[in-house]
Amino acid sequence: TGVVDAYRMQEVEQEIAQSVLSVDDGIKFLERSAQKGNVNASFKLAKVLFDNDVEDKASRRMMLKWFKQSAEGGEPRAWLHLAKIYREKEKLGRARKCLREGARCNDVESIAEYGTMLVNGEGGPRKKKTGIVLLKRAALRGNGAAAHMLGILCERGEEDKGKIKYIKWLTRASELGHVPSKLLLAHEYLNGSSTLKRDELGAAKLIMEADKLGSSSALSSSLSSSLSAGDYFLCAEILAKRSFASSNWTDALEWYHRAGVKGEDLAFVRAGLLVAMKLNEASPSIQQAQQLLLNVTREEEAREAEALLGWMHLKFHSIRDPTKALELLRSSSSSPHAGALFLLACCHLRGAGVPTDEEEAAKLLQQALKSWSASSRRRSFSHSLWRLCDIQFTLGQMYLQGCGDVQQDVSRGL
């Protein structure tokens, strides 16, 4: 009977996971086995409730009861789950005691978590030396969170001092699939140092690996982490930079889009720029670029988006609309935005949507120069789409030739 029950329990777990069996029916079966004193059933029953985020008080009481029963019956993983529950209730003293029991049962995750609590002095007195011993034991057994914590301690100067040890533990944690370590290591690769050679592609690779691992089911925020908008944006910037030398730029576009969805409006602008710079008249991506730029809502980034949309309405015949372009560029130039001012000046020089007016163009170009020198926004798309020398060259030509109402001034032009 015991063998049949054990086999059926495995089936129940799989059927619940695959939605073949309802959670309620699975719970009933496991509860019958648990009431017979089956420790494994007690743990699985509690874990089903835990994994399904039960919120009603009766179910949570049942979950706590079965975790306790399985822990006292010798199931080390139950102590870890109990610690998680007590952490959520901010009962750190109880969480620490549960992890101590789990560590005594030789559960590697409990050892790592208990070591972290001792080192940080959570739920009781700080015991740094004991905590470090436990963390090293867990790290040697393949626990990424423990290796990560040892790296952090090295950076703080509380364990072996020095950047080399810090990088060593971060690398170890990263190899073990620890997401926060991959992200920290990515930034180290980007910054470069005497101990780690700068490697942009290596950084992007680590961020992509971290994204694949994602927020996998873990019992503590120290064990997993999701990527921030900044992480997505950083990876997109690296991929975009590389994409200009190749035809493979869709990956960068995807990462920009994900950063934008996470709340980084500038990512939509950069995505729009990337699409626009790869466009031609026959490209269906013109509409895609427009849609990306229309997603921008934050005021500062919206000025960037308006300038780029205005440029597109001037450049591409399929969506050419000088009136719309001028409307967008005027809105953007109110910031003031150097790129928008430059494009408005070009409109006045060429008579695109407005009468030709060299004097107004010269004023706009001078404003663009001032705006450019005052701007500290290195990420502005205008720094990629055109350069400061474009503005200087256009204004210089006007002074050399003395266009219209602009008085000739050769020395100034030169």
mmCIF file of N, CA and C in Angstrom, residues 70-129:
data_model
loop_
_atom_site.group_PDB
_atom_site.id
_atom_site.type_symbol
_atom_site.label_atom_id
_atom_site.label_comp_id
_atom_site.label_asym_id
_atom_site.label_seq_id
_atom_site.Cartn_x
_atom_site.Cartn_y
_atom_site.Cartn_z
ATOM 1 N N SER A 70 5.483 17.645 8.519
ATOM 2 C CA SER A 70 6.509 17.009 7.688
ATOM 3 C C SER A 70 7.914 17.375 8.166
ATOM 4 N N ALA A 71 8.086 18.603 8.680
ATOM 5 C CA ALA A 71 9.397 19.010 9.204
ATOM 6 C C ALA A 71 9.763 18.172 10.427
ATOM 7 N N GLU A 72 8.809 18.029 11.323
ATOM 8 C CA GLU A 72 9.055 17.232 12.536
ATOM 9 C C GLU A 72 9.211 15.751 12.210
ATOM 10 N N GLY A 73 8.670 15.347 11.048
ATOM 11 C CA GLY A 73 8.802 13.952 10.626
ATOM 12 C C GLY A 73 10.104 13.670 9.890
ATOM 13 N N GLY A 74 10.934 14.724 9.696
ATOM 14 C CA GLY A 74 12.255 14.516 9.097
ATOM 15 C C GLY A 74 12.418 15.000 7.670
ATOM 16 N N GLU A 75 11.495 15.821 7.175
ATOM 17 C CA GLU A 75 11.610 16.364 5.814
ATOM 18 C C GLU A 75 12.333 17.721 5.875
ATOM 19 N N PRO A 76 13.621 17.793 5.498
ATOM 20 C CA PRO A 76 14.393 19.036 5.651
ATOM 21 C C PRO A 76 13.860 20.206 4.828
ATOM 22 N N ARG A 77 13.275 19.930 3.650
ATOM 23 C CA ARG A 77 12.781 21.020 2.801
ATOM 24 C C ARG A 77 11.626 21.768 3.449
ATOM 25 N N ALA A 78 10.924 21.101 4.355
ATOM 26 C CA ALA A 78 9.792 21.743 5.025
ATOM 27 C C ALA A 78 10.253 22.916 5.890
ATOM 28 N N TRP A 79 11.431 22.779 6.519
ATOM 29 C CA TRP A 79 11.960 23.870 7.349
ATOM 30 C C TRP A 79 12.192 25.124 6.502
ATOM 31 N N LEU A 80 12.661 24.924 5.293
ATOM 32 C CA LEU A 80 12.926 26.052 4.393
ATOM 33 C C LEU A 80 11.628 26.786 4.042
ATOM 34 N N HIS A 81 10.577 26.031 3.766
ATOM 35 C CA HIS A 81 9.290 26.643 3.444
ATOM 36 C C HIS A 81 8.681 27.338 4.657
ATOM 37 N N LEU A 82 8.849 26.752 5.816
ATOM 38 C CA LEU A 82 8.365 27.405 7.037
ATOM 39 C C LEU A 82 9.080 28.740 7.246
ATOM 40 N N ALA A 83 10.383 28.741 6.984
ATOM 41 C CA ALA A 83 11.158 29.979 7.124
ATOM 42 C C ALA A 83 10.627 31.055 6.180
ATOM 43 N N LYS A 84 10.275 30.640 4.956
ATOM 44 C CA LYS A 84 9.726 31.579 3.975
ATOM 45 C C LYS A 84 8.418 32.184 4.490
ATOM 46 N N ILE A 85 7.569 31.347 5.051
ATOM 47 C CA ILE A 85 6.279 31.823 5.575
ATOM 48 C C ILE A 85 6.495 32.810 6.714
ATOM 49 N N TYR A 86 7.418 32.489 7.626
ATOM 50 C CA TYR A 86 7.691 33.382 8.759
ATOM 51 C C TYR A 86 8.356 34.682 8.297
ATOM 52 N N ARG A 87 9.166 34.603 7.247
ATOM 53 C CA ARG A 87 9.758 35.831 6.691
ATOM 54 C C ARG A 87 8.664 36.773 6.188
ATOM 55 N N GLU A 88 7.686 36.189 5.493
ATOM 56 C CA GLU A 88 6.585 37.000 4.968
ATOM 57 C C GLU A 88 5.814 37.676 6.093
ATOM 58 N N LYS A 89 5.738 37.005 7.239
ATOM 59 C CA LYS A 89 5.043 37.567 8.410
ATOM 60 C C LYS A 89 5.956 38.467 9.236
ATOM 61 N N GLU A 90 7.201 38.644 8.756
ATOM 62 C CA GLU A 90 8.230 39.450 9.435
ATOM 63 C C GLU A 90 8.565 38.910 10.824
ATOM 64 N N LYS A 91 8.450 37.597 10.962
ATOM 65 C CA LYS A 91 8.863 36.930 12.206
ATOM 66 C C LYS A 91 10.238 36.309 11.950
ATOM 67 N N LEU A 92 11.257 37.177 11.934
ATOM 68 C CA LEU A 92 12.590 36.749 11.521
ATOM 69 C C LEU A 92 13.234 35.786 12.512
ATOM 70 N N GLY A 93 12.901 35.944 13.791
ATOM 71 C CA GLY A 93 13.448 35.028 14.801
ATOM 72 C C GLY A 93 13.013 33.596 14.537
ATOM 73 N N ARG A 94 11.732 33.414 14.237
ATOM 74 C CA ARG A 94 11.214 32.072 13.940
ATOM 75 C C ARG A 94 11.796 31.543 12.627
ATOM 76 N N ALA A 95 11.911 32.434 11.639
ATOM 77 C CA ALA A 95 12.485 32.026 10.350
ATOM 78 C C ALA A 95 13.910 31.521 10.547
ATOM 79 N N ARG A 96 14.664 32.221 11.375
ATOM 80 C CA ARG A 96 16.058 31.827 11.634
ATOM 81 C C ARG A 96 16.131 30.463 12.309
ATOM 82 N N LYS A 97 15.236 30.214 13.256
ATOM 83 C CA LYS A 97 15.221 28.910 13.945
ATOM 84 C C LYS A 97 14.887 27.780 12.969
ATOM 85 N N CYS A 98 13.926 28.037 12.087
ATOM 86 C CA CYS A 98 13.556 27.013 11.091
ATOM 87 C C CYS A 98 14.731 26.701 10.165
ATOM 88 N N LEU A 99 15.432 27.741 9.739
ATOM 89 C CA LEU A 99 16.587 27.528 8.858
ATOM 90 C C LEU A 99 17.713 26.791 9.581
ATOM 91 N N ARG A 100 17.843 27.062 10.873
ATOM 92 C CA ARG A 100 18.862 26.344 11.659
ATOM 93 C C ARG A 100 18.557 24.853 11.670
ATOM 94 N N GLU A 101 17.269 24.521 11.836
ATOM 95 C CA GLU A 101 16.879 23.106 11.838
ATOM 96 C C GLU A 101 17.110 22.485 10.454
ATOM 97 N N GLY A 102 16.765 23.231 9.403
ATOM 98 C CA GLY A 102 16.994 22.737 8.047
ATOM 99 C C GLY A 102 18.471 22.520 7.767
ATOM 100 N N ALA A 103 19.313 23.436 8.286
ATOM 101 C CA ALA A 103 20.764 23.306 8.116
ATOM 102 C C ALA A 103 21.288 22.075 8.844
ATOM 103 N N ARG A 104 20.724 21.815 10.024
ATOM 104 C CA ARG A 104 21.122 20.615 10.786
ATOM 105 C C ARG A 104 20.764 19.339 10.025
ATOM 106 N N CYS A 105 19.702 19.426 9.225
ATOM 107 C CA CYS A 105 19.306 18.276 8.396
ATOM 108 C C CYS A 105 20.114 18.212 7.095
ATOM 109 N N ASN A 106 21.083 19.124 6.962
ATOM 110 C CA ASN A 106 22.008 19.132 5.816
ATOM 111 C C ASN A 106 21.345 19.566 4.507
ATOM 112 N N ASP A 107 20.267 20.351 4.592
ATOM 113 C CA ASP A 107 19.629 20.890 3.385
ATOM 114 C C ASP A 107 20.438 22.093 2.906
ATOM 115 N N VAL A 108 20.959 22.032 1.686
ATOM 116 C CA VAL A 108 21.912 23.039 1.217
ATOM 117 C C VAL A 108 21.302 24.436 1.128
ATOM 118 N N GLU A 109 20.033 24.545 0.725
ATOM 119 C CA GLU A 109 19.407 25.868 0.638
ATOM 120 C C GLU A 109 19.198 26.466 2.021
ATOM 121 N N SER A 110 18.847 25.609 2.982
ATOM 122 C CA SER A 110 18.702 26.080 4.365
ATOM 123 C C SER A 110 20.041 26.557 4.909
ATOM 124 N N ILE A 111 21.103 25.823 4.580
ATOM 125 C CA ILE A 111 22.448 26.213 5.028
ATOM 126 C C ILE A 111 22.794 27.597 4.479
ATOM 127 N N ALA A 112 22.518 27.810 3.187
ATOM 128 C CA ALA A 112 22.823 29.104 2.553
ATOM 129 C C ALA A 112 22.007 30.230 3.175
ATOM 130 N N GLU A 113 20.717 30.001 3.358
ATOM 131 C CA GLU A 113 19.849 31.030 3.923
ATOM 132 C C GLU A 113 20.185 31.312 5.387
ATOM 133 N N TYR A 114 20.474 30.260 6.130
ATOM 134 C CA TYR A 114 20.827 30.424 7.542
ATOM 135 C C TYR A 114 22.141 31.200 7.658
ATOM 136 N N GLY A 115 23.120 30.845 6.825
ATOM 137 C CA GLY A 115 24.394 31.561 6.821
ATOM 138 C C GLY A 115 24.217 33.038 6.516
ATOM 139 N N THR A 116 23.333 33.344 5.567
ATOM 140 C CA THR A 116 23.062 34.740 5.207
ATOM 141 C C THR A 116 22.444 35.496 6.378
ATOM 142 N N MET A 117 21.506 34.860 7.076
ATOM 143 C CA MET A 117 20.871 35.511 8.224
ATOM 144 C C MET A 117 21.881 35.757 9.344
ATOM 145 N N LEU A 118 22.785 34.808 9.562
ATOM 146 C CA LEU A 118 23.809 34.981 10.599
ATOM 147 C C LEU A 118 24.759 36.128 10.245
ATOM 148 N N VAL A 119 25.177 36.171 8.995
ATOM 149 C CA VAL A 119 26.107 37.217 8.544
ATOM 150 C C VAL A 119 25.471 38.601 8.641
ATOM 151 N N ASN A 120 24.188 38.695 8.307
ATOM 152 C CA ASN A 120 23.492 39.986 8.327
ATOM 153 C C ASN A 120 22.896 40.331 9.684
ATOM 154 N N GLY A 121 22.925 39.370 10.609
ATOM 155 C CA GLY A 121 22.348 39.623 11.932
ATOM 156 C C GLY A 121 20.838 39.736 11.906
ATOM 157 N N GLU A 122 20.194 38.961 11.043
ATOM 158 C CA GLU A 122 18.723 38.979 10.946
ATOM 159 C C GLU A 122 18.125 37.969 11.918
ATOM 160 N N GLY A 123 17.117 38.390 12.648
ATOM 161 C CA GLY A 123 16.405 37.485 13.549
ATOM 162 C C GLY A 123 17.197 37.069 14.774
ATOM 163 N N GLY A 124 18.301 37.743 15.057
ATOM 164 C CA GLY A 124 19.131 37.395 16.215
ATOM 165 C C GLY A 124 20.498 38.042 16.116
ATOM 166 N N PRO A 125 21.398 37.706 17.056
ATOM 167 C CA PRO A 125 22.731 38.313 17.043
ATOM 168 C C PRO A 125 23.508 37.989 15.770
ATOM 169 N N ARG A 126 24.372 38.902 15.381
ATOM 170 C CA ARG A 126 25.218 38.674 14.199
ATOM 171 C C ARG A 126 26.343 37.698 14.550
ATOM 172 N N LYS A 127 26.500 36.663 13.702
ATOM 173 C CA LYS A 127 27.577 35.679 13.891
ATOM 174 C C LYS A 127 28.280 35.509 12.545
ATOM 175 N N LYS A 128 29.125 36.492 12.243
ATOM 176 C CA LYS A 128 29.733 36.566 10.914
ATOM 177 C C LYS A 128 30.586 35.343 10.584
ATOM 178 N N LYS A 129 31.465 34.950 11.498
ATOM 179 C CA LYS A 129 32.385 33.839 11.220
ATOM 180 C C LYS A 129 31.631 32.543 10.947
#
